[in-house]
Amino acid sequence: MSLSIFTDHSLKNYNSFGFDYRAEYFSVINSIDDLIELVAWVDVRQCSLSVIGEGSNLLIQGDVDGMVAINALKGKAFINQDNDECLFEIAAGENWHDSVYSSVQENLYGIENLALIPGSAGAAPVQNIGAYGVEIKDTLKEVQVFHRDSRTLSWVAAEECHFSYRESRFKSEWKNSHIITAIRLVLTKRVTPQLGYFQENAFASKQPSPLQVFEKVSSIRRSKLPDPKQLGNAGSFFKNPIISDEIHTKLKKVYPNLVSYAQGNCWKLAAGWLIDRAGWKGRSFEGVGVYEKQALVLVNYSEVKADNLVALQNLIIADIKEKFGVELEREPILFG
Ligand code: EPU
């Protein structure tokens, strides 16, 4: 048996809020053989299995029964398809930002707008990560999964994953049955920067290189999002709510400056604007708080447990509901 299994293990270093809860059992998956061994171990004991990546989109709020395993599968490969396209295969445990950096070094377009999003490559499809007008679903070709029941690997086509805004089947019906082991993206050598989100003069050239876009996105993100290594957080804590045209018209009358984006017949609101406008930005609350430069990010200054953060989340949800009649929804996945 090559897999090491620990008992009653702290999860403090495995969630970016830094909350200190314990896992009944804990291990690290370094190979597919480890994974096979782990699933057999868990099945014999009939305990639950939760596989996590870098823990940057998790809200752990209690000790976790059963096994918590870190997906640390490593490996990256560029596979040339034809003159223009290149497949980029990334093992689930690779760091996402490092993978984006590898792609821009190859001068490939596709994921440069997704620079500096925390977390692992395997976690990226779970919530269909997105930023600056691009989502991972735009380049994702397929996801390699380990099926818990059959203990086999297969590639699942992106269309099967039912991606939408911060959602996929991996977050819901496939949560306990499919373990992501690798992803394949289709990147392109064609000059196709996605600049819709940026201001006209954001780049010196009309056709910035992937590296130039990567650097711009990294600098914007550094200027308004806290580094989880320095201040506990999980990126955007709330999703941007989607509301009907009717409600949007009413809100816009009361708040002419409301920030919203058309989404077919509906509208997506900037939750950060609502929270900011409601006066929460920069406020601290018993060891946790709302980040001073971006109201959508909740931060952990000093707490060991999640209770005060959950209390703050509930206060904000209730206040936004009262002030704007809009229901905010948490983005990070609950655990424990
Ligand atoms: N705004 C405020 N006050 C704030 C924050 C934002 O007024 O405190 C306003 C901004 O001025 C802007 C609008 O709200 O007009 C939108 O803000 P921003 O461009 O910063 O983006 P966001 O909607 O807050 C989303 C994603 C981010 C992603 C950025 C950039 C969600 C929930 N969040 O944030 O994703 O990086 O767009 O594309 O969709 C994440 O999911 O963890 C994440 C960081």
Short mmCIF file of C-alpha atoms and ligand atoms in Angstrom, two decimals:
data_model
loop_
_atom_site.label_atom_id
_atom_site.label_comp_id
_atom_site.label_asym_id
_atom_site.label_seq_id
_atom_site.Cartn_x
_atom_site.Cartn_y
_atom_site.Cartn_z
CA MET A 1 0.00 0.00 0.00
CA SER A 2 1.62 3.25 -1.12
CA LEU A 3 -1.13 5.65 -0.08
CA SER A 4 -0.65 7.38 3.29
CA ILE A 5 -3.80 7.85 5.31
CA PHE A 6 -3.93 10.21 8.27
CA THR A 7 -6.54 10.34 10.99
CA ASP A 8 -8.09 13.45 12.57
CA HIS A 9 -6.15 15.81 10.30
CA SER A 10 -6.39 19.62 10.30
CA LEU A 11 -7.78 21.23 7.13
CA LYS A 12 -6.40 24.68 7.99
CA ASN A 13 -3.85 24.64 5.16
CA TYR A 14 -6.31 23.22 2.66
CA ASN A 15 -8.90 26.00 2.48
CA SER A 16 -8.07 29.56 1.46
CA PHE A 17 -10.15 31.06 4.30
CA GLY A 18 -7.76 29.25 6.66
CA PHE A 19 -10.51 27.85 8.89
CA ASP A 20 -9.31 25.14 11.20
CA TYR A 21 -11.64 22.17 11.03
CA ARG A 22 -10.63 18.53 11.06
CA ALA A 23 -11.10 15.68 8.64
CA GLU A 24 -11.78 12.25 10.13
CA TYR A 25 -9.42 10.77 7.49
CA PHE A 26 -7.06 12.58 5.15
CA SER A 27 -4.82 11.65 2.23
CA VAL A 28 -3.12 13.07 -0.85
CA ILE A 29 -3.69 11.57 -4.32
CA ASN A 30 -0.49 11.61 -6.39
CA SER A 31 -1.36 9.03 -9.03
CA ILE A 32 -4.31 7.19 -10.56
CA ASP A 33 -3.13 4.12 -8.60
CA ASP A 34 -3.49 6.16 -5.40
CA LEU A 35 -7.00 7.07 -6.43
CA ILE A 36 -7.97 3.44 -7.10
CA GLU A 37 -6.53 2.44 -3.73
CA LEU A 38 -8.29 5.30 -1.98
CA VAL A 39 -11.71 4.47 -3.41
CA ALA A 40 -11.28 0.83 -2.40
CA TRP A 41 -10.30 1.93 1.14
CA VAL A 42 -13.30 4.22 1.44
CA ASP A 43 -15.71 1.65 0.04
CA VAL A 44 -14.58 -1.05 2.49
CA ARG A 45 -15.25 1.34 5.38
CA GLN A 46 -18.39 2.74 3.75
CA CYS A 47 -17.35 6.26 4.62
CA SER A 48 -17.81 9.38 2.52
CA LEU A 49 -15.11 10.66 0.18
CA SER A 50 -14.58 14.34 -0.60
CA VAL A 51 -11.87 15.18 -3.12
CA ILE A 52 -10.67 18.77 -3.10
CA GLY A 53 -8.11 20.79 -5.04
CA GLU A 54 -6.49 23.88 -3.52
CA GLY A 55 -9.55 24.73 -1.41
CA SER A 56 -9.90 28.23 -2.84
CA ASN A 57 -13.63 28.09 -3.45
CA LEU A 58 -14.65 26.27 -0.29
CA LEU A 59 -16.45 27.33 2.82
CA ILE A 60 -15.66 24.71 5.45
CA GLN A 61 -17.96 25.23 8.39
CA GLY A 62 -17.44 22.15 10.52
CA ASP A 63 -15.38 19.00 11.02
CA VAL A 64 -15.72 16.61 8.09
CA ASP A 65 -16.76 12.99 8.56
CA GLY A 66 -15.10 10.40 6.34
CA MET A 67 -12.17 10.92 3.98
CA VAL A 68 -10.94 14.24 2.61
CA ALA A 69 -8.41 13.74 -0.18
CA ILE A 70 -6.31 16.35 -1.95
CA ASN A 71 -6.11 15.93 -5.71
CA ALA A 72 -2.39 16.40 -6.43
CA LEU A 73 -2.24 14.70 -9.85
CA LYS A 74 0.45 16.45 -11.90
CA GLY A 75 1.32 16.81 -15.59
CA LYS A 76 0.86 19.23 -18.52
CA ALA A 77 1.16 18.61 -22.24
CA PHE A 78 0.63 20.60 -25.42
CA ILE A 79 -0.57 18.46 -28.30
CA ASN A 80 -0.46 20.12 -31.71
CA GLN A 81 -3.65 19.56 -33.67
CA ASP A 82 -3.08 21.42 -36.90
CA ASN A 83 -1.54 24.73 -37.94
CA ASP A 84 -3.82 26.80 -35.76
CA GLU A 85 -4.99 24.77 -32.81
CA CYS A 86 -3.32 23.10 -29.93
CA LEU A 87 -4.77 20.81 -27.28
CA PHE A 88 -3.59 21.60 -23.78
CA GLU A 89 -3.97 18.67 -21.41
CA ILE A 90 -3.61 19.49 -17.72
CA ALA A 91 -3.75 17.07 -14.80
CA ALA A 92 -6.30 18.06 -12.15
CA GLY A 93 -3.79 18.86 -9.41
CA GLU A 94 -1.83 21.43 -11.41
CA ASN A 95 -2.19 25.03 -10.29
CA TRP A 96 -4.56 26.91 -12.64
CA HIS A 97 -2.60 30.16 -12.84
CA ASP A 98 0.68 28.34 -13.56
CA SER A 99 -1.11 26.48 -16.34
CA VAL A 100 -2.37 29.75 -17.82
CA TYR A 101 1.19 31.07 -17.68
CA SER A 102 2.45 27.98 -19.54
CA SER A 103 -0.14 28.59 -22.28
CA VAL A 104 0.79 32.25 -22.79
CA GLN A 105 4.46 31.33 -22.92
CA GLU A 106 3.55 29.14 -25.89
CA ASN A 107 1.86 32.22 -27.39
CA LEU A 108 -1.53 30.47 -27.36
CA TYR A 109 -4.81 32.37 -27.01
CA GLY A 110 -7.82 31.08 -25.06
CA ILE A 111 -7.34 31.30 -21.31
CA GLU A 112 -5.19 34.41 -20.84
CA ASN A 113 -8.19 36.37 -19.43
CA LEU A 114 -8.42 33.74 -16.67
CA ALA A 115 -5.00 34.56 -15.21
CA LEU A 116 -4.58 34.64 -11.44
CA ILE A 117 -7.82 32.84 -10.65
CA PRO A 118 -6.89 30.85 -7.55
CA GLY A 119 -7.24 27.08 -7.46
CA SER A 120 -6.34 23.96 -9.39
CA ALA A 121 -6.97 23.04 -13.03
CA GLY A 122 -9.26 20.19 -11.96
CA ALA A 123 -11.46 22.54 -9.94
CA ALA A 124 -11.82 25.01 -12.83
CA PRO A 125 -14.69 23.18 -14.63
CA VAL A 126 -16.58 22.46 -11.39
CA GLN A 127 -17.84 26.02 -11.19
CA ASN A 128 -17.01 27.01 -14.76
CA ILE A 129 -14.54 29.70 -13.68
CA GLY A 130 -14.81 32.99 -15.49
CA ALA A 131 -13.39 36.50 -15.63
CA TYR A 132 -13.11 39.45 -18.02
CA GLY A 133 -15.64 38.08 -20.50
CA VAL A 134 -14.26 34.53 -20.75
CA GLU A 135 -15.31 31.27 -19.10
CA ILE A 136 -13.43 27.99 -19.09
CA LYS A 137 -16.31 26.40 -21.01
CA ASP A 138 -15.30 28.53 -24.03
CA THR A 139 -12.11 26.50 -24.57
CA LEU A 140 -12.81 23.28 -22.69
CA LYS A 141 -13.02 20.24 -24.96
CA GLU A 142 -13.34 17.42 -22.46
CA VAL A 143 -12.84 16.42 -18.85
CA GLN A 144 -11.26 13.16 -17.74
CA VAL A 145 -13.13 11.64 -14.84
CA PHE A 146 -12.70 8.68 -12.56
CA HIS A 147 -16.05 7.00 -12.02
CA ARG A 148 -16.42 5.93 -8.42
CA ASP A 149 -18.83 3.09 -9.15
CA SER A 150 -16.96 1.37 -11.95
CA ARG A 151 -13.52 2.59 -10.85
CA THR A 152 -12.67 3.45 -14.44
CA LEU A 153 -11.49 6.54 -16.29
CA SER A 154 -13.23 8.16 -19.24
CA TRP A 155 -13.29 11.47 -21.12
CA VAL A 156 -16.56 13.40 -20.83
CA ALA A 157 -17.28 15.94 -23.60
CA ALA A 158 -17.74 19.53 -22.44
CA GLU A 159 -21.32 19.59 -23.80
CA GLU A 160 -22.21 16.82 -21.34
CA CYS A 161 -21.15 18.93 -18.37
CA HIS A 162 -24.08 21.41 -18.63
CA PHE A 163 -22.01 24.50 -17.99
CA SER A 164 -23.66 27.77 -17.09
CA TYR A 165 -22.69 30.79 -15.01
CA ARG A 166 -20.57 29.32 -12.15
CA GLU A 167 -22.40 25.99 -12.50
CA SER A 168 -21.89 22.48 -13.88
CA ARG A 169 -23.03 18.92 -13.23
CA PHE A 170 -19.84 18.42 -11.17
CA LYS A 171 -21.32 20.77 -8.58
CA SER A 172 -24.62 18.88 -8.36
CA GLU A 173 -25.57 15.43 -9.65
CA TRP A 174 -21.97 14.29 -10.34
CA LYS A 175 -20.63 15.61 -7.03
CA ASN A 176 -20.07 12.21 -5.45
CA SER A 177 -19.78 10.00 -8.52
CA HIS A 178 -17.23 11.73 -10.78
CA ILE A 179 -13.70 12.67 -9.69
CA ILE A 180 -11.95 14.99 -12.15
CA THR A 181 -8.46 13.74 -13.06
CA ALA A 182 -7.53 15.94 -16.05
CA ILE A 183 -8.89 18.52 -18.48
CA ARG A 184 -8.28 19.24 -22.17
CA LEU A 185 -8.55 22.73 -23.62
CA VAL A 186 -8.45 23.78 -27.24
CA LEU A 187 -6.19 26.82 -27.54
CA THR A 188 -5.36 28.72 -30.69
CA LYS A 189 -2.37 30.31 -32.33
CA ARG A 190 -4.68 32.66 -34.26
CA VAL A 191 -4.58 36.23 -32.93
CA THR A 192 -7.88 36.28 -31.06
CA PRO A 193 -7.63 38.41 -27.92
CA GLN A 194 -10.93 38.76 -26.05
CA LEU A 195 -10.97 42.44 -25.20
CA GLY A 196 -14.67 43.21 -24.80
CA TYR A 197 -14.35 43.74 -21.07
CA PHE A 198 -11.43 46.16 -21.24
CA GLN A 199 -11.36 49.88 -21.90
CA GLU A 200 -10.49 51.08 -25.41
CA ASN A 201 -6.99 52.19 -24.53
CA ALA A 202 -6.15 49.36 -22.13
CA PHE A 203 -3.52 47.96 -24.50
CA ALA A 204 -0.85 49.71 -26.54
CA SER A 205 -1.64 47.47 -29.51
CA LYS A 206 -5.05 46.51 -30.93
CA GLN A 207 -3.85 42.93 -31.00
CA PRO A 208 -2.10 42.29 -27.71
CA SER A 209 -0.27 39.01 -27.29
CA PRO A 210 -1.59 36.39 -24.86
CA LEU A 211 1.20 37.40 -22.47
CA GLN A 212 0.20 41.06 -22.60
CA VAL A 213 -3.43 40.21 -21.78
CA PHE A 214 -2.24 37.86 -19.04
CA GLU A 215 -0.18 40.66 -17.51
CA LYS A 216 -3.00 43.19 -17.72
CA VAL A 217 -5.49 40.82 -16.08
CA SER A 218 -2.98 39.90 -13.39
CA SER A 219 -2.36 43.54 -12.57
CA ILE A 220 -6.11 44.38 -12.42
CA ARG A 221 -6.74 41.40 -10.17
CA ARG A 222 -3.79 42.22 -7.90
CA SER A 223 -5.10 45.76 -7.50
CA LYS A 224 -8.55 44.78 -6.24
CA LEU A 225 -8.57 41.18 -5.07
CA PRO A 226 -6.75 40.04 -1.93
CA ASP A 227 -4.05 37.36 -2.19
CA PRO A 228 -5.41 34.38 -0.23
CA LYS A 229 -1.86 33.67 1.00
CA GLN A 230 -1.92 36.99 2.82
CA LEU A 231 -5.58 37.42 3.71
CA GLY A 232 -8.03 34.51 3.87
CA ASN A 233 -10.74 34.70 1.19
CA ALA A 234 -12.45 32.64 -1.51
CA GLY A 235 -12.69 35.20 -4.34
CA SER A 236 -16.20 36.42 -5.06
CA PHE A 237 -18.32 35.24 -2.17
CA PHE A 238 -21.64 35.84 -3.92
CA LYS A 239 -22.78 35.17 -7.46
CA ASN A 240 -23.97 38.08 -9.53
CA PRO A 241 -27.78 37.63 -9.34
CA ILE A 242 -29.87 37.25 -12.46
CA ILE A 243 -33.20 39.09 -12.36
CA SER A 244 -36.19 39.55 -14.66
CA ASP A 245 -36.59 42.52 -16.97
CA GLU A 246 -39.59 43.68 -14.90
CA ILE A 247 -37.68 43.81 -11.60
CA HIS A 248 -34.73 45.38 -13.39
CA THR A 249 -36.89 48.21 -14.75
CA LYS A 250 -38.23 48.93 -11.25
CA LEU A 251 -34.77 48.90 -9.66
CA LYS A 252 -33.28 51.10 -12.37
CA LYS A 253 -35.95 53.75 -11.67
CA VAL A 254 -34.92 53.91 -8.02
CA TYR A 255 -31.18 53.46 -8.67
CA PRO A 256 -30.26 54.97 -12.04
CA ASN A 257 -26.59 54.03 -11.44
CA LEU A 258 -27.38 50.35 -10.90
CA VAL A 259 -24.69 48.22 -12.61
CA SER A 260 -26.33 45.53 -14.75
CA TYR A 261 -25.60 43.52 -17.88
CA ALA A 262 -28.24 42.23 -20.35
CA GLN A 263 -28.52 38.41 -20.38
CA GLY A 264 -31.05 37.44 -23.04
CA ASN A 265 -34.42 38.50 -21.59
CA CYS A 266 -32.95 38.89 -18.11
CA TRP A 267 -30.33 41.04 -16.42
CA LYS A 268 -27.27 40.16 -14.40
CA LEU A 269 -26.64 42.58 -11.53
CA ALA A 270 -23.22 43.38 -10.08
CA ALA A 271 -23.60 42.01 -6.57
CA GLY A 272 -20.48 43.96 -5.58
CA TRP A 273 -22.25 47.20 -6.49
CA LEU A 274 -25.33 46.26 -4.40
CA ILE A 275 -23.22 45.35 -1.36
CA ASP A 276 -21.06 48.44 -1.78
CA ARG A 277 -24.11 50.68 -2.17
CA ALA A 278 -25.67 49.13 0.93
CA GLY A 279 -22.65 50.36 2.89
CA TRP A 280 -20.85 47.09 3.59
CA LYS A 281 -17.58 47.66 1.75
CA GLY A 282 -14.58 47.71 4.07
CA ARG A 283 -16.63 46.90 7.17
CA SER A 284 -15.17 44.43 9.63
CA PHE A 285 -17.23 42.21 11.82
CA GLU A 286 -15.69 40.18 14.65
CA GLY A 287 -12.54 38.91 12.92
CA VAL A 288 -14.02 38.74 9.42
CA GLY A 289 -15.12 41.44 6.99
CA VAL A 290 -16.00 42.79 3.57
CA TYR A 291 -12.84 43.54 1.58
CA GLU A 292 -12.09 47.26 1.30
CA LYS A 293 -11.40 47.25 -2.47
CA GLN A 294 -14.08 44.82 -3.67
CA ALA A 295 -17.35 44.37 -1.80
CA LEU A 296 -17.99 40.95 -3.33
CA VAL A 297 -15.10 39.42 -1.42
CA LEU A 298 -15.47 38.39 2.22
CA VAL A 299 -12.21 38.08 4.13
CA ASN A 300 -11.02 36.30 7.25
CA TYR A 301 -8.73 38.49 9.36
CA SER A 302 -8.28 36.30 12.40
CA GLU A 303 -10.97 33.67 12.85
CA VAL A 304 -10.23 30.00 13.39
CA LYS A 305 -13.83 28.90 12.80
CA ALA A 306 -16.36 29.94 10.14
CA ASP A 307 -19.22 31.00 12.44
CA ASN A 308 -18.68 34.76 12.17
CA LEU A 309 -18.21 34.58 8.42
CA VAL A 310 -21.48 32.66 8.07
CA ALA A 311 -23.16 35.25 10.32
CA LEU A 312 -21.78 38.08 8.14
CA GLN A 313 -22.96 36.28 4.99
CA ASN A 314 -26.47 36.02 6.45
CA LEU A 315 -26.53 39.69 7.49
CA ILE A 316 -25.51 40.79 3.98
CA ILE A 317 -28.05 38.50 2.28
CA ALA A 318 -30.85 39.81 4.53
CA ASP A 319 -29.83 43.44 4.06
CA ILE A 320 -29.62 43.20 0.24
CA LYS A 321 -32.99 41.46 0.19
CA GLU A 322 -34.50 44.22 2.31
CA LYS A 323 -32.92 47.12 0.42
CA PHE A 324 -33.15 45.87 -3.18
CA GLY A 325 -35.53 42.89 -3.04
CA VAL A 326 -32.76 40.71 -4.55
CA GLU A 327 -31.68 37.33 -3.14
CA LEU A 328 -27.90 36.85 -3.12
CA GLU A 329 -26.50 33.34 -3.48
CA ARG A 330 -23.17 32.11 -2.10
CA GLU A 331 -20.55 31.11 -4.69
CA PRO A 332 -18.12 28.92 -2.66
CA ILE A 333 -19.09 25.32 -2.07
CA LEU A 334 -20.16 24.36 1.47
CA PHE A 335 -18.26 21.67 3.27
CA GLY A 336 -18.45 20.06 6.70
N1 EPU B 1 -18.53 47.30 -8.01
C1 EPU B 1 -18.78 48.29 -7.08
N2 EPU B 1 -18.26 48.13 -5.82
C2 EPU B 1 -17.53 47.05 -5.47
C3 EPU B 1 -17.28 46.03 -6.41
C4 EPU B 1 -17.79 46.19 -7.70
O1 EPU B 1 -19.44 49.28 -7.36
O2 EPU B 1 -17.11 46.99 -4.32
C5 EPU B 1 -19.02 47.48 -9.38
C6 EPU B 1 -17.83 47.80 -10.31
O3 EPU B 1 -17.56 49.16 -10.36
C7 EPU B 1 -18.31 47.27 -11.62
C8 EPU B 1 -19.21 46.11 -11.24
O4 EPU B 1 -19.56 46.28 -9.89
O5 EPU B 1 -19.06 48.24 -12.30
C9 EPU B 1 -18.56 44.75 -11.48
O6 EPU B 1 -17.36 44.66 -10.72
P1 EPU B 1 -16.09 43.81 -11.25
O7 EPU B 1 -15.78 44.16 -12.65
O8 EPU B 1 -15.02 43.95 -10.23
O9 EPU B 1 -16.61 42.33 -11.32
P2 EPU B 1 -17.56 41.49 -10.35
O10 EPU B 1 -18.90 41.38 -11.00
O11 EPU B 1 -17.49 42.02 -8.98
C10 EPU B 1 -17.00 39.24 -11.56
C11 EPU B 1 -16.67 37.84 -11.11
C12 EPU B 1 -15.18 37.75 -10.74
C13 EPU B 1 -14.37 38.15 -11.95
C14 EPU B 1 -14.76 39.59 -12.33
C15 EPU B 1 -14.05 40.06 -13.58
C16 EPU B 1 -18.65 36.85 -10.17
C17 EPU B 1 -19.40 36.48 -8.94
N3 EPU B 1 -17.48 37.48 -9.99
O12 EPU B 1 -16.83 40.08 -10.42
O13 EPU B 1 -14.90 36.40 -10.43
O14 EPU B 1 -12.99 38.10 -11.66
O15 EPU B 1 -16.18 39.64 -12.62
O16 EPU B 1 -14.56 39.42 -14.69
O17 EPU B 1 -19.11 36.56 -11.28
C18 EPU B 1 -14.80 34.85 -8.64
O18 EPU B 1 -15.74 34.26 -9.19
O19 EPU B 1 -14.28 34.43 -7.56
C19 EPU B 1 -14.31 36.08 -9.23
C20 EPU B 1 -13.37 36.82 -8.65
#
